[in-house]
mmCIF file of C-alpha atoms and ligand atoms in Angstrom:
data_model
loop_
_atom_site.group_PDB
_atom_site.id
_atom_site.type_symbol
_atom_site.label_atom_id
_atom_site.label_comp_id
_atom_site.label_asym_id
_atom_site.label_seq_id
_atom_site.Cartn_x
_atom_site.Cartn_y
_atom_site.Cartn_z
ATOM 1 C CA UNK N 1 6.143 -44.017 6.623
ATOM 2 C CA UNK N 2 3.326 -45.788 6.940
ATOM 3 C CA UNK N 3 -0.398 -43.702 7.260
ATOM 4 C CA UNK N 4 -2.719 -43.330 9.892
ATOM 5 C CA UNK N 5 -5.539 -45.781 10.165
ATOM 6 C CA UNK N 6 -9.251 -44.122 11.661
ATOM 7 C CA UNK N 7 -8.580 -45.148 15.012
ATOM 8 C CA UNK N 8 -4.792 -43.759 15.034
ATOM 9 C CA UNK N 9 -5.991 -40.512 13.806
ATOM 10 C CA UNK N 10 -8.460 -39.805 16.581
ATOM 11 C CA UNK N 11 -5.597 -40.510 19.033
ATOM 12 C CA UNK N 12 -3.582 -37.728 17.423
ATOM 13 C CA UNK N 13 -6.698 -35.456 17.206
ATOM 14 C CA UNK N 14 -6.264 -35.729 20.831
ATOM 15 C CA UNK N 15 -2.865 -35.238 21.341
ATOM 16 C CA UNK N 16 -2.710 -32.581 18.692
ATOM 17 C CA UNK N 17 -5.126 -30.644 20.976
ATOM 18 C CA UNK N 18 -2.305 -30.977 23.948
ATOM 19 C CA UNK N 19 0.104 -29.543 21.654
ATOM 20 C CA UNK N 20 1.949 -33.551 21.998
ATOM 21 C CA UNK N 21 2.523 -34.027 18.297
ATOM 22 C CA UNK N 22 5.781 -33.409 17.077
ATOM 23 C CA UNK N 23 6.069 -32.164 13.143
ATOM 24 C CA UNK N 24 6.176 -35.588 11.702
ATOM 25 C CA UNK N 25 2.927 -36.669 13.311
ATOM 26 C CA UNK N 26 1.552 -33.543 12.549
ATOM 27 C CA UNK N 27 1.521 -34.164 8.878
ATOM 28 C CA UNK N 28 0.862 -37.207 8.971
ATOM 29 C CA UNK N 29 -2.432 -36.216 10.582
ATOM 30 C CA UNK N 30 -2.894 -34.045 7.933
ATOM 31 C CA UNK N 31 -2.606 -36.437 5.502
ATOM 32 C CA UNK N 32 -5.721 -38.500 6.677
ATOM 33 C CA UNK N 33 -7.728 -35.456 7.401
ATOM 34 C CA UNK N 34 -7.698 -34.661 3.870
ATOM 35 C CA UNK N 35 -9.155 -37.774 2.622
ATOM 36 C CA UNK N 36 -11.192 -38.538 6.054
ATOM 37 C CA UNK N 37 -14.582 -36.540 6.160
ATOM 38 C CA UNK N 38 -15.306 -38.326 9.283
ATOM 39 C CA UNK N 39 -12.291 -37.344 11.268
ATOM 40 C CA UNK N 40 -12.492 -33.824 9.990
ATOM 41 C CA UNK N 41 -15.693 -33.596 11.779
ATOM 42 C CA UNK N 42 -14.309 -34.814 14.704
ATOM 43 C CA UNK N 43 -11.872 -32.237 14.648
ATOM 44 C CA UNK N 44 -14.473 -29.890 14.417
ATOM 45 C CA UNK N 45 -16.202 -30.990 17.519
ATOM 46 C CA UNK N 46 -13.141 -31.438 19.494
ATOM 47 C CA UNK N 47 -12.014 -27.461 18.817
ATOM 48 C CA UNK N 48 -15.701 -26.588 19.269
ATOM 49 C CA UNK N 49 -15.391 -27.605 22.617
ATOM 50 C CA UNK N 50 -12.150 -26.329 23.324
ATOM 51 C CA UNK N 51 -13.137 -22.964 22.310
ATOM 52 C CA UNK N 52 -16.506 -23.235 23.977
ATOM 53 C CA UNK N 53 -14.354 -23.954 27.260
ATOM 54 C CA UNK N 54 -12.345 -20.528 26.544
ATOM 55 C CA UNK N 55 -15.486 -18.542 25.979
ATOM 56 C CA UNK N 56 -16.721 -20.085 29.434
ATOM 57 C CA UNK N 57 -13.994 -19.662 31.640
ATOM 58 C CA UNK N 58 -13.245 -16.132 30.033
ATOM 59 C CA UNK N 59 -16.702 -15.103 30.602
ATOM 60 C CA UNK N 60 -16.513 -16.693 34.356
ATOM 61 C CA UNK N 61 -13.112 -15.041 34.994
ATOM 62 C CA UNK N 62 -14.911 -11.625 34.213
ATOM 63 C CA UNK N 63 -17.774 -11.909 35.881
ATOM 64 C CA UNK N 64 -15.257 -12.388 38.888
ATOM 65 C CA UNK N 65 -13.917 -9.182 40.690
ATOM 66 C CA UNK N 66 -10.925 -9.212 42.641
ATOM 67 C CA UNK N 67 -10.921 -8.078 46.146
ATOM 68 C CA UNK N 68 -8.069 -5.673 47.354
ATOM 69 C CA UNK N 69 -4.736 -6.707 48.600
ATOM 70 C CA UNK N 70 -4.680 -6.741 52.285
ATOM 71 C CA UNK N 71 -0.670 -6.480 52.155
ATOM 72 C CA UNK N 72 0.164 -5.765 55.654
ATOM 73 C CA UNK N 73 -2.003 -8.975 56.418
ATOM 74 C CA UNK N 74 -0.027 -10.930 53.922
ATOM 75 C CA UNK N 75 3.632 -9.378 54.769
ATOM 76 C CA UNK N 76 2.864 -9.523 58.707
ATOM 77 C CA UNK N 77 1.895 -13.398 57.851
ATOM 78 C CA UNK N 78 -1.728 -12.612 58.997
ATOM 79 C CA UNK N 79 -2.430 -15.507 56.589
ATOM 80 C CA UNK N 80 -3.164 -17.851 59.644
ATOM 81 C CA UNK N 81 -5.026 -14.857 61.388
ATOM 82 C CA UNK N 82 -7.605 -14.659 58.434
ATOM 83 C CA UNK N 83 -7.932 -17.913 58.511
ATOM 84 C CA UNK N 84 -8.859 -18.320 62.039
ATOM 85 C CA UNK N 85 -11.334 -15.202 61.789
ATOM 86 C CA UNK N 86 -13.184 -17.256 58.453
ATOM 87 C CA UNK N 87 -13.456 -20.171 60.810
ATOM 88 C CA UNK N 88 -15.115 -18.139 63.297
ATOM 89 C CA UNK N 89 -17.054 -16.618 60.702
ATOM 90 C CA UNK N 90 -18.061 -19.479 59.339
ATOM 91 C CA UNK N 91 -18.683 -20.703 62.866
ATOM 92 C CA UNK N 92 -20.907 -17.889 63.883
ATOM 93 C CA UNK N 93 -23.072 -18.282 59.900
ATOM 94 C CA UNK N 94 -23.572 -21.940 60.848
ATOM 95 C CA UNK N 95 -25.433 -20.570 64.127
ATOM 96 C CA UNK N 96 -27.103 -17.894 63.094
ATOM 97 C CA UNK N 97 -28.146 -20.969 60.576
ATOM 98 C CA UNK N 98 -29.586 -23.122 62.633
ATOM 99 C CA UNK N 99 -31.015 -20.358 64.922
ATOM 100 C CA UNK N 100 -33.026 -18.249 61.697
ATOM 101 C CA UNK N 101 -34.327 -22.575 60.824
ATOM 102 C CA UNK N 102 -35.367 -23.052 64.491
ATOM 103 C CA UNK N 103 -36.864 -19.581 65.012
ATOM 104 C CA UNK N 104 -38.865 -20.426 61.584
ATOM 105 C CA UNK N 105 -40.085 -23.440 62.259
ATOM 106 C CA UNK N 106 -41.351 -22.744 65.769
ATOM 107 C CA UNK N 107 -43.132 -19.483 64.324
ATOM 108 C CA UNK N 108 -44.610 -21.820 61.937
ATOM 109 C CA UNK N 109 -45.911 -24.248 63.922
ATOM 110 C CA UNK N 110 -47.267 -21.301 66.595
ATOM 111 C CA UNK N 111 -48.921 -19.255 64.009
ATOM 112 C CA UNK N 112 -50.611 -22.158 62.342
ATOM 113 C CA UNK N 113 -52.052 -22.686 66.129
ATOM 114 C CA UNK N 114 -51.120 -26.811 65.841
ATOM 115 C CA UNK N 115 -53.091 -28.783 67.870
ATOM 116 C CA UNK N 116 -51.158 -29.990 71.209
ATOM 117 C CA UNK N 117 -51.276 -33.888 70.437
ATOM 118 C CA UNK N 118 -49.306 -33.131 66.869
ATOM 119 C CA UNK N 119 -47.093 -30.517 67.702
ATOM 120 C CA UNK N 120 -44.226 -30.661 70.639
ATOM 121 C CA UNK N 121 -45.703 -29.464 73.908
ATOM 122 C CA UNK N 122 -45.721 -25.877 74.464
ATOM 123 C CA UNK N 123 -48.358 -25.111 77.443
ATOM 124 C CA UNK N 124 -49.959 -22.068 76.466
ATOM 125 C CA UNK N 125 -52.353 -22.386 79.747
ATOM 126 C CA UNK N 126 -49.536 -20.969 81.657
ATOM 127 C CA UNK N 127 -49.419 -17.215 82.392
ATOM 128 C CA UNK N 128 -47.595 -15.327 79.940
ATOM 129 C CA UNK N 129 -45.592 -13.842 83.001
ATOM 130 C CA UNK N 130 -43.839 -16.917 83.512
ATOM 131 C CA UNK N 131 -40.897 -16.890 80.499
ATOM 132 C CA UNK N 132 -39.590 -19.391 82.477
ATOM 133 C CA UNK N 133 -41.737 -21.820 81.604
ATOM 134 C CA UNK N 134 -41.734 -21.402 77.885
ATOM 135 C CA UNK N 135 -39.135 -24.254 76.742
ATOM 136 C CA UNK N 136 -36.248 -23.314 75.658
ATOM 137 C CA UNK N 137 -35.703 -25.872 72.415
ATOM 138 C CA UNK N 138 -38.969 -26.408 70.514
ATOM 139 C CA UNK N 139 -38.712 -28.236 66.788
ATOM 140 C CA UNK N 140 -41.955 -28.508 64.882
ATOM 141 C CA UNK N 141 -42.293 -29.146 61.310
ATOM 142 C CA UNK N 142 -43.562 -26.854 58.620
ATOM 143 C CA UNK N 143 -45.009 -29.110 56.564
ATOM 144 C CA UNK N 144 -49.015 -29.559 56.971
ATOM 145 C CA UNK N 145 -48.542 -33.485 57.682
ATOM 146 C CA UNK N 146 -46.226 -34.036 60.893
ATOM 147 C CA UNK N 147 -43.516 -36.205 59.805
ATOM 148 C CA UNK N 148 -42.547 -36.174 64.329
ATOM 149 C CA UNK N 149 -44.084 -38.191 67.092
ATOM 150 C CA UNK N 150 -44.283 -35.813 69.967
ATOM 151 C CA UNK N 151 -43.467 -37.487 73.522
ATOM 152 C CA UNK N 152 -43.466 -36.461 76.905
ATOM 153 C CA UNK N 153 -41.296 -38.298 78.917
ATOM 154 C CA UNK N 154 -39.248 -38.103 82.351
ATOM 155 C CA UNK N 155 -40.485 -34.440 82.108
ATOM 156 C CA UNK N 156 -39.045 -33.266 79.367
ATOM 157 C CA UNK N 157 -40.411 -33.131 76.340
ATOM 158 C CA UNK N 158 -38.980 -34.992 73.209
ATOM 159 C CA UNK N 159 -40.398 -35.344 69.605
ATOM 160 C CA UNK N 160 -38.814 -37.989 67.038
ATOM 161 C CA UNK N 161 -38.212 -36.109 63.919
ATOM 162 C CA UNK N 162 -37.828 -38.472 60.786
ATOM 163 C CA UNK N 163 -36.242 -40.909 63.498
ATOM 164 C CA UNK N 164 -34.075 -38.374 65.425
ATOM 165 C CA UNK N 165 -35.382 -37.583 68.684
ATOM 166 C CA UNK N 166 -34.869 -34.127 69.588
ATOM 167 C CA UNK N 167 -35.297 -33.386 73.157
ATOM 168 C CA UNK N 168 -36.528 -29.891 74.605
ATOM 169 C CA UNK N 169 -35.331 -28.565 77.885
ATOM 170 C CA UNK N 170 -38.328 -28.552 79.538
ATOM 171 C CA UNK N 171 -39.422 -25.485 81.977
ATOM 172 C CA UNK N 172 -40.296 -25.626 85.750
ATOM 173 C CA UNK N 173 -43.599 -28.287 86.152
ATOM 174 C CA UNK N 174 -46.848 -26.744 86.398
ATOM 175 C CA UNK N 175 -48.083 -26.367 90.516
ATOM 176 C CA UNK T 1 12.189 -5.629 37.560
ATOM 177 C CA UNK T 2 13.845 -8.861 36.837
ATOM 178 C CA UNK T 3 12.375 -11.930 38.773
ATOM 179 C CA UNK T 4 15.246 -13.444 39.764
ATOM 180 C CA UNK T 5 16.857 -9.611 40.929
ATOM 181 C CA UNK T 6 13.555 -8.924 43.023
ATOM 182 C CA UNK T 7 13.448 -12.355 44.201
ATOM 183 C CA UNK T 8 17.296 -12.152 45.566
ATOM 184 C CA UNK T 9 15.986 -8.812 47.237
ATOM 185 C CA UNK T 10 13.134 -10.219 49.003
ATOM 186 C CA UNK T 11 15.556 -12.825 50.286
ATOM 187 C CA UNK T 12 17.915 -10.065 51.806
ATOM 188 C CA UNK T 13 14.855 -8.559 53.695
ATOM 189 C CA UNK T 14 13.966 -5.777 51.560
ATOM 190 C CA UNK T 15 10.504 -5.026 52.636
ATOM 191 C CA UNK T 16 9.808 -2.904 49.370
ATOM 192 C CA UNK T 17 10.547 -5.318 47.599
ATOM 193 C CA UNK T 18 8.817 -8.171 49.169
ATOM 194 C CA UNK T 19 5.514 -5.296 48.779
ATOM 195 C CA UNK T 20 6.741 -5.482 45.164
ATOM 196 C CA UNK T 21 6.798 -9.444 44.849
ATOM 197 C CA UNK T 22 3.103 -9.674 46.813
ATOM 198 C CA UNK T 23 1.429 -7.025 44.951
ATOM 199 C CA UNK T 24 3.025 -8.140 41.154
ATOM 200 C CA UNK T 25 1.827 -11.809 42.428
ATOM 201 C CA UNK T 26 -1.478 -11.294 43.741
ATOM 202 C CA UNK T 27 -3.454 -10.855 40.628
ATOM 203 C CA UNK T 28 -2.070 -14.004 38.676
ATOM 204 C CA UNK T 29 -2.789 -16.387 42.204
ATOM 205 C CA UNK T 30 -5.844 -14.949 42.722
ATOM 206 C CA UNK T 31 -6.822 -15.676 39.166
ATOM 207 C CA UNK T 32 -6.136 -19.250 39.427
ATOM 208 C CA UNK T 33 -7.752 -19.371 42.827
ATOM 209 C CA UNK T 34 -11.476 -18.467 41.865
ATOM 210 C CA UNK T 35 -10.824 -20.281 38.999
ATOM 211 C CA UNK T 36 -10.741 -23.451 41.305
ATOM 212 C CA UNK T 37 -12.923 -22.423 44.073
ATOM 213 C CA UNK T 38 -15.911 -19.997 41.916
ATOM 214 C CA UNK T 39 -16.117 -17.780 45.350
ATOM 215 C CA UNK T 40 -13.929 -14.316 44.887
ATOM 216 C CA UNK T 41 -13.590 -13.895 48.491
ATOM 217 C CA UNK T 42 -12.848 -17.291 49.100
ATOM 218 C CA UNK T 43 -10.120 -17.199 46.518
ATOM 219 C CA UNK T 44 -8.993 -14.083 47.434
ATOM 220 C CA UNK T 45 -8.073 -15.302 51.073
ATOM 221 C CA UNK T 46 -6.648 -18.463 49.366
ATOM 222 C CA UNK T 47 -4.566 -16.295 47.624
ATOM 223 C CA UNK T 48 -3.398 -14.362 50.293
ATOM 224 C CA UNK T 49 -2.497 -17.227 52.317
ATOM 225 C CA UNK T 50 -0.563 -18.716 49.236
ATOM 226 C CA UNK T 51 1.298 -15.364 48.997
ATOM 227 C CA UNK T 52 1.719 -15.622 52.505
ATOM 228 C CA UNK T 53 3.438 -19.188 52.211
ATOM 229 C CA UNK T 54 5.397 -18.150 49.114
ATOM 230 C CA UNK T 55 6.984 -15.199 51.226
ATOM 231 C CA UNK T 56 7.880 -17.651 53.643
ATOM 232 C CA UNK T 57 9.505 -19.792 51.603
ATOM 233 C CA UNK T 58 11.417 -18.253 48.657
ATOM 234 C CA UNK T 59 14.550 -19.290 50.074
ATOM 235 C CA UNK T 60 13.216 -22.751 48.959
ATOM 236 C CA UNK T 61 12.520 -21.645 45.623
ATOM 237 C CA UNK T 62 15.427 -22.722 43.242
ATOM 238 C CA UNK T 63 14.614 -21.162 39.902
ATOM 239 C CA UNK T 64 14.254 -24.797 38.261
ATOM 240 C CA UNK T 65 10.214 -24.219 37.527
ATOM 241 C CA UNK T 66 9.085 -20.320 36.564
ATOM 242 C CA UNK T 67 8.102 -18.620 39.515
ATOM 243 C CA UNK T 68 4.854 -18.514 38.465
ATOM 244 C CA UNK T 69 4.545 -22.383 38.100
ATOM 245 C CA UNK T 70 5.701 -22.270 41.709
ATOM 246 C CA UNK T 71 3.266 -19.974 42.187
ATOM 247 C CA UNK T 72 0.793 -22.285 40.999
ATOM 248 C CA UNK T 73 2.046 -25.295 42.816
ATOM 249 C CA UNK T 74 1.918 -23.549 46.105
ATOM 250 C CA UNK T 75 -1.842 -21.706 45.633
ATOM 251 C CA UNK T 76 -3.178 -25.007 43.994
ATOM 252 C CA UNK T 77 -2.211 -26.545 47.292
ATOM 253 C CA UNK T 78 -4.069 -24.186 49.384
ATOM 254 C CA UNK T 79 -7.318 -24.233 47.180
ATOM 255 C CA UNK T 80 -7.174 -27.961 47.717
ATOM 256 C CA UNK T 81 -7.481 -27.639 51.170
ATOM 257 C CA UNK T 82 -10.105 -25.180 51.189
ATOM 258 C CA UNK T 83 -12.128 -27.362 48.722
ATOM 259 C CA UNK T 84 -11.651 -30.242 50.930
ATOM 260 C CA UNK T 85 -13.356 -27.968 53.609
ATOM 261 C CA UNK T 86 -15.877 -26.216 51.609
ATOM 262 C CA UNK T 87 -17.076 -29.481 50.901
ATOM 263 C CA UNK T 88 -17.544 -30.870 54.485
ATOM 264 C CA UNK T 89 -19.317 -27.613 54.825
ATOM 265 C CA UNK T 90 -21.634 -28.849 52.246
ATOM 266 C CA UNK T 91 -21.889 -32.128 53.695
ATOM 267 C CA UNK T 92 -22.834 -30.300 56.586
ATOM 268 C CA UNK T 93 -25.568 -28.083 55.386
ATOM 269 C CA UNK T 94 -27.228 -31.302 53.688
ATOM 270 C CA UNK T 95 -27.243 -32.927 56.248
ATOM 271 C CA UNK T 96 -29.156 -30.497 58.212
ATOM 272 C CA UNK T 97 -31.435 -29.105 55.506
ATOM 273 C CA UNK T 98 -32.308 -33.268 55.300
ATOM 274 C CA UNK T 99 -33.481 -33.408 58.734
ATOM 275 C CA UNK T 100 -35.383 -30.193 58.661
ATOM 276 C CA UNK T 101 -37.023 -31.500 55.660
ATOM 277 C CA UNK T 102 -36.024 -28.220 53.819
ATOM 278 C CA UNK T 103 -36.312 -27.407 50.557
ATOM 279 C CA UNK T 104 -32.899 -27.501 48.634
ATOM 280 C CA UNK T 105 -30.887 -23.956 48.771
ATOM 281 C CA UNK T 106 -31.249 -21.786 46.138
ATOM 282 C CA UNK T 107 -28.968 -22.231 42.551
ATOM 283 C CA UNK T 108 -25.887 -22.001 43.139
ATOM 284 C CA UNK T 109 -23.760 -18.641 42.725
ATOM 285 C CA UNK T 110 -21.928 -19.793 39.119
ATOM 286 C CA UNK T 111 -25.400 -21.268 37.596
ATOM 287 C CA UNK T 112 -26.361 -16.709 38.226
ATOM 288 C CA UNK T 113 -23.374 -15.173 37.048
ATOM 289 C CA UNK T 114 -22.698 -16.803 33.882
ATOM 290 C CA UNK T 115 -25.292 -15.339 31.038
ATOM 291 C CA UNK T 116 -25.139 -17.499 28.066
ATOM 292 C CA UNK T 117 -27.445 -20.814 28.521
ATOM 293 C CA UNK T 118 -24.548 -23.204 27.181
ATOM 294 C CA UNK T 119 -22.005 -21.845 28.511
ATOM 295 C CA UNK T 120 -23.716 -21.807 31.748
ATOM 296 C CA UNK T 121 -24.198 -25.886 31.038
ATOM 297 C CA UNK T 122 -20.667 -26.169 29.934
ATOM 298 C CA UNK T 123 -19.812 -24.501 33.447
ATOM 299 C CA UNK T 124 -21.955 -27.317 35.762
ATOM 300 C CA UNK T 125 -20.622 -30.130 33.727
ATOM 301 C CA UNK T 126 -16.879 -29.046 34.253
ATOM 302 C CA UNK T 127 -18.123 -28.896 38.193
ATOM 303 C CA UNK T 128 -19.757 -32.119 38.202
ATOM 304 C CA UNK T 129 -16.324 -33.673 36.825
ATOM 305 C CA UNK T 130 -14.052 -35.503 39.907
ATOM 306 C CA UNK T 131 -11.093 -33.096 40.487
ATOM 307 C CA UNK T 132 -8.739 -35.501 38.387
ATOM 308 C CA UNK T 133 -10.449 -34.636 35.612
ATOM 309 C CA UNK T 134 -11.306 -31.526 36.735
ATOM 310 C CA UNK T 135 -7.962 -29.259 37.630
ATOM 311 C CA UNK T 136 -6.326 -30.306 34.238
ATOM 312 C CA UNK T 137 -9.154 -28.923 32.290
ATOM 313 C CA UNK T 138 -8.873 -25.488 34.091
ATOM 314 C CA UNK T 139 -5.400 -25.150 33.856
ATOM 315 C CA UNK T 140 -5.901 -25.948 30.048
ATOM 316 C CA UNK T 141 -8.694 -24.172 29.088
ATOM 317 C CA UNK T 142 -8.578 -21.288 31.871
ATOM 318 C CA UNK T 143 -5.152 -20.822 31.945
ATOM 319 C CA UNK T 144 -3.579 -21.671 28.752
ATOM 320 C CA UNK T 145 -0.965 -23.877 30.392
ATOM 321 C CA UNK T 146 1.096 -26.230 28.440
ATOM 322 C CA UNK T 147 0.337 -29.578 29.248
ATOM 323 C CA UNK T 148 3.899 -29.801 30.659
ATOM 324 C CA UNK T 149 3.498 -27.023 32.841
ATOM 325 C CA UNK T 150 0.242 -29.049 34.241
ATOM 326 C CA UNK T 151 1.865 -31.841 34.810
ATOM 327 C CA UNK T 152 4.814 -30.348 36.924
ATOM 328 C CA UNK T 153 1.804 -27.919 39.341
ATOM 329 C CA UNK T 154 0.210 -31.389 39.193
ATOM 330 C CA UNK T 155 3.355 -33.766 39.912
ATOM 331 C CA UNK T 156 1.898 -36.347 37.701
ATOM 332 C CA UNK T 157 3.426 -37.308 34.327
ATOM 333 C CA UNK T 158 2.415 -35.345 30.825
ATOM 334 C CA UNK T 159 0.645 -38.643 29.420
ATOM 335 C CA UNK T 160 -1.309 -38.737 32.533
ATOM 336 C CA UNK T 161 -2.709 -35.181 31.974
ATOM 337 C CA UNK T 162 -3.264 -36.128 28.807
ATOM 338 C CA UNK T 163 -5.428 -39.189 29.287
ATOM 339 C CA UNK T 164 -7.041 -37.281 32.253
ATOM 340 C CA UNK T 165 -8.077 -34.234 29.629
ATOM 341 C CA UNK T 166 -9.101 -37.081 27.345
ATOM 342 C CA UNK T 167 -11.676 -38.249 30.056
ATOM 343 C CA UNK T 168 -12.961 -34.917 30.887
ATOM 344 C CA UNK T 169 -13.415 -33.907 27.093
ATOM 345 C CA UNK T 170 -15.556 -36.799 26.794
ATOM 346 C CA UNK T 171 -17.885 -36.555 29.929
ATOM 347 C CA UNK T 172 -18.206 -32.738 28.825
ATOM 348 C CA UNK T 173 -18.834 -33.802 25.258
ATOM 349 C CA UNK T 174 -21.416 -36.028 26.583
ATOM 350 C CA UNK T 175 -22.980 -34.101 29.311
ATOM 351 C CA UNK T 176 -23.712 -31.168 26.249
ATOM 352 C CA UNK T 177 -25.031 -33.797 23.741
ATOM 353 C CA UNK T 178 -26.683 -36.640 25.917
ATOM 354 C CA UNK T 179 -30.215 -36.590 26.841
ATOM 355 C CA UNK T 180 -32.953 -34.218 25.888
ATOM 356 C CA UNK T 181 -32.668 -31.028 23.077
ATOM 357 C CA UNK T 182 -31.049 -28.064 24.083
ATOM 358 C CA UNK T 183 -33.586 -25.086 22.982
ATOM 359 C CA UNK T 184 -31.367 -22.149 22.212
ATOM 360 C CA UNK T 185 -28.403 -23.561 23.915
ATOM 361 C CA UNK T 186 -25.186 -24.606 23.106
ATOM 362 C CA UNK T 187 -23.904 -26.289 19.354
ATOM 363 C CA UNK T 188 -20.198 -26.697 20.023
ATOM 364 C CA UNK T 189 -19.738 -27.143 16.444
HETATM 365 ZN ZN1 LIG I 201 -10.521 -40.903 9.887
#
């Protein structure tokens, strides 16, 4: 039988590690191990990072609890019913989302009392009595330098936000 | 109780025992769920909904694969399609943190949880691998599967896993060793 050559033992380093090497192979491996210092190091690298792997995933599946059973979900095949009420979930997270972001960046852009030409149009000459007017969509940037061109057009107001334009439902026009 | 005894019973209706076969299941499928998807309650509706399918479908199992490599087959399946979804979600949330010029969320659940600096590395390169490479490694290294067993959950052939665990070693190998010094992190000597 002839012996392994550098290259041919690296291949069976690998396959030894998939548990593909039958008994034959195995010693033959062996065989160039002993007399390859090289090889033996890659060996040594190779099982380092297997058992680095285990230690990983052992220490992930810990550090994962399992939630209880819901059997009579599972045996009444409530499967698809859980997975419509995630979707809504998920749904109702993505709103809640967008609605904490929009809520944010309006406050921001209030508070920090933007002058009218940078920031979208909110009159604040109107009386506070009239909610009405108040419109109902406003997007403003946090950041100190507007990255938004505000617009008011056909009566509604509109900003273009890093080339989207985002249009506000205006309120009623002012008398 | 013997598998194949319980199984026969499920198949005649016995609700005990299908109770039996859920609750003996559960803990292995969830296992391999947050394995693949990091989220527990994520995986544990994954594996719910596998149990769910494999309920409705043991008359189709034959008894040529272990149960639990049907198991597998069926909750690896499910995860895939929750990935695919988790992922558009993603996409999603990008896309709007992009045009709201917001900073990026904060790190990501697994880069808390896992303690150990290197093995915390080791962990974000095996999630930055494609799933090719990706799956096999976890069912190797997580799971202790055979490389046979892989390639039958997998339906690919056992030289394919191999070369596929060959690939990942290396990009992991690499992503530990490349670049800068690792201060107090990982020697995987
Ligand atoms: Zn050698």
């Amino acid at each position: 039988m002839s012996e392994l050559n550098h290259e041919q033992a690296k291949q069976a380093l690998l396959r030894e590690a998939d548990g593909l090497l039958d008994a034959e192979q195995a010693a033959g491996l062996q065989r160039h191990l002993a007399g390859c210092a090289d090889c033996r190091h890659e060996q040594a690298e190779l099982r380092g990072l297997e058992e680095s792997l285990r230690e990983t995933f052992r220490e992930h599946s810990q550090s994962r609890a399992m939630p209880p059973l819901a059997r009579g979900r599972v045996l009444a095949g409530g499967a698809a019913l859980s997975r419509v009420t995630r979707e809504q979930r998920m749904i109702l997270a993505a709103a809640m989302l967008a609605l904490v972001l929009l809520a944010w960046t309006v406050g921001v852009g209030v508070w920090a009392g933007w002058p009218p030409d940078q920031a979208l149009r909110i009159d604040k000459t109107r009386p506070a009595t009239q909610p009405s007017s108040v419109p109902t969509l406003a997007v403003m940037a946090p950041s100190p330098t507007p990255t938004f061109e505000p617009l008011v057009m056909d009566g509604q107001e509109k900003a273009v936000i890093m080339g989207r334009l985002i249009v506000a439902t205006p309120g009623p026009k002012d008398g | 109780m013997e598998t194949a005894v319980l199984i026969a019973q499920c198949l005649a209706g016995d609700q005990d025992a299908i109770a039996t076969f859920v609750e003996q299941s559960y803990p292995v499928v969830f296992r391999l769920a947050v394995s693949i998807l990091d989220d527990p309650a994520e995986a544990g509706e994954a594996a719910q909904e596998a149990l769910w399918a494999a309920v409705s479908r043991l008359g189709q199992f034959r008894g040529e694969a272990a149960l639990t490599t049907w198991l597998y087959t069926l909750t690896l399946n499910v995860c895939r399609g929750r990935l695919r979804k988790l992922r558009a979600r993603q996409r999603l949330h990008e896309l709007l943190a992009g045009m709201l010029s917001l900073e990026r969320s904060a790190p990501a659940v697994e880069e808390t949880v896992i303690a150990h600096e290197g093995r915390r590395k080791l962990w974000a390169a095996v999630q930055a691998l494609g799933e090719k490479q990706r799956l096999p490694v976890i069912l190797r290294y997580y799971h202790n599967m055979p490389v046979g067993e892989i390639a039958q959950i997998l339906g690919i052939n056992e030289g394919t896993v191999h070369s596929r665990l060959n690939t990942a070693r290396a990009r992991l190998k690499a992503a530990l060793t490349g670049g800068e010094s690792q201060p107090g992190g990982w020697n995987y000597e």
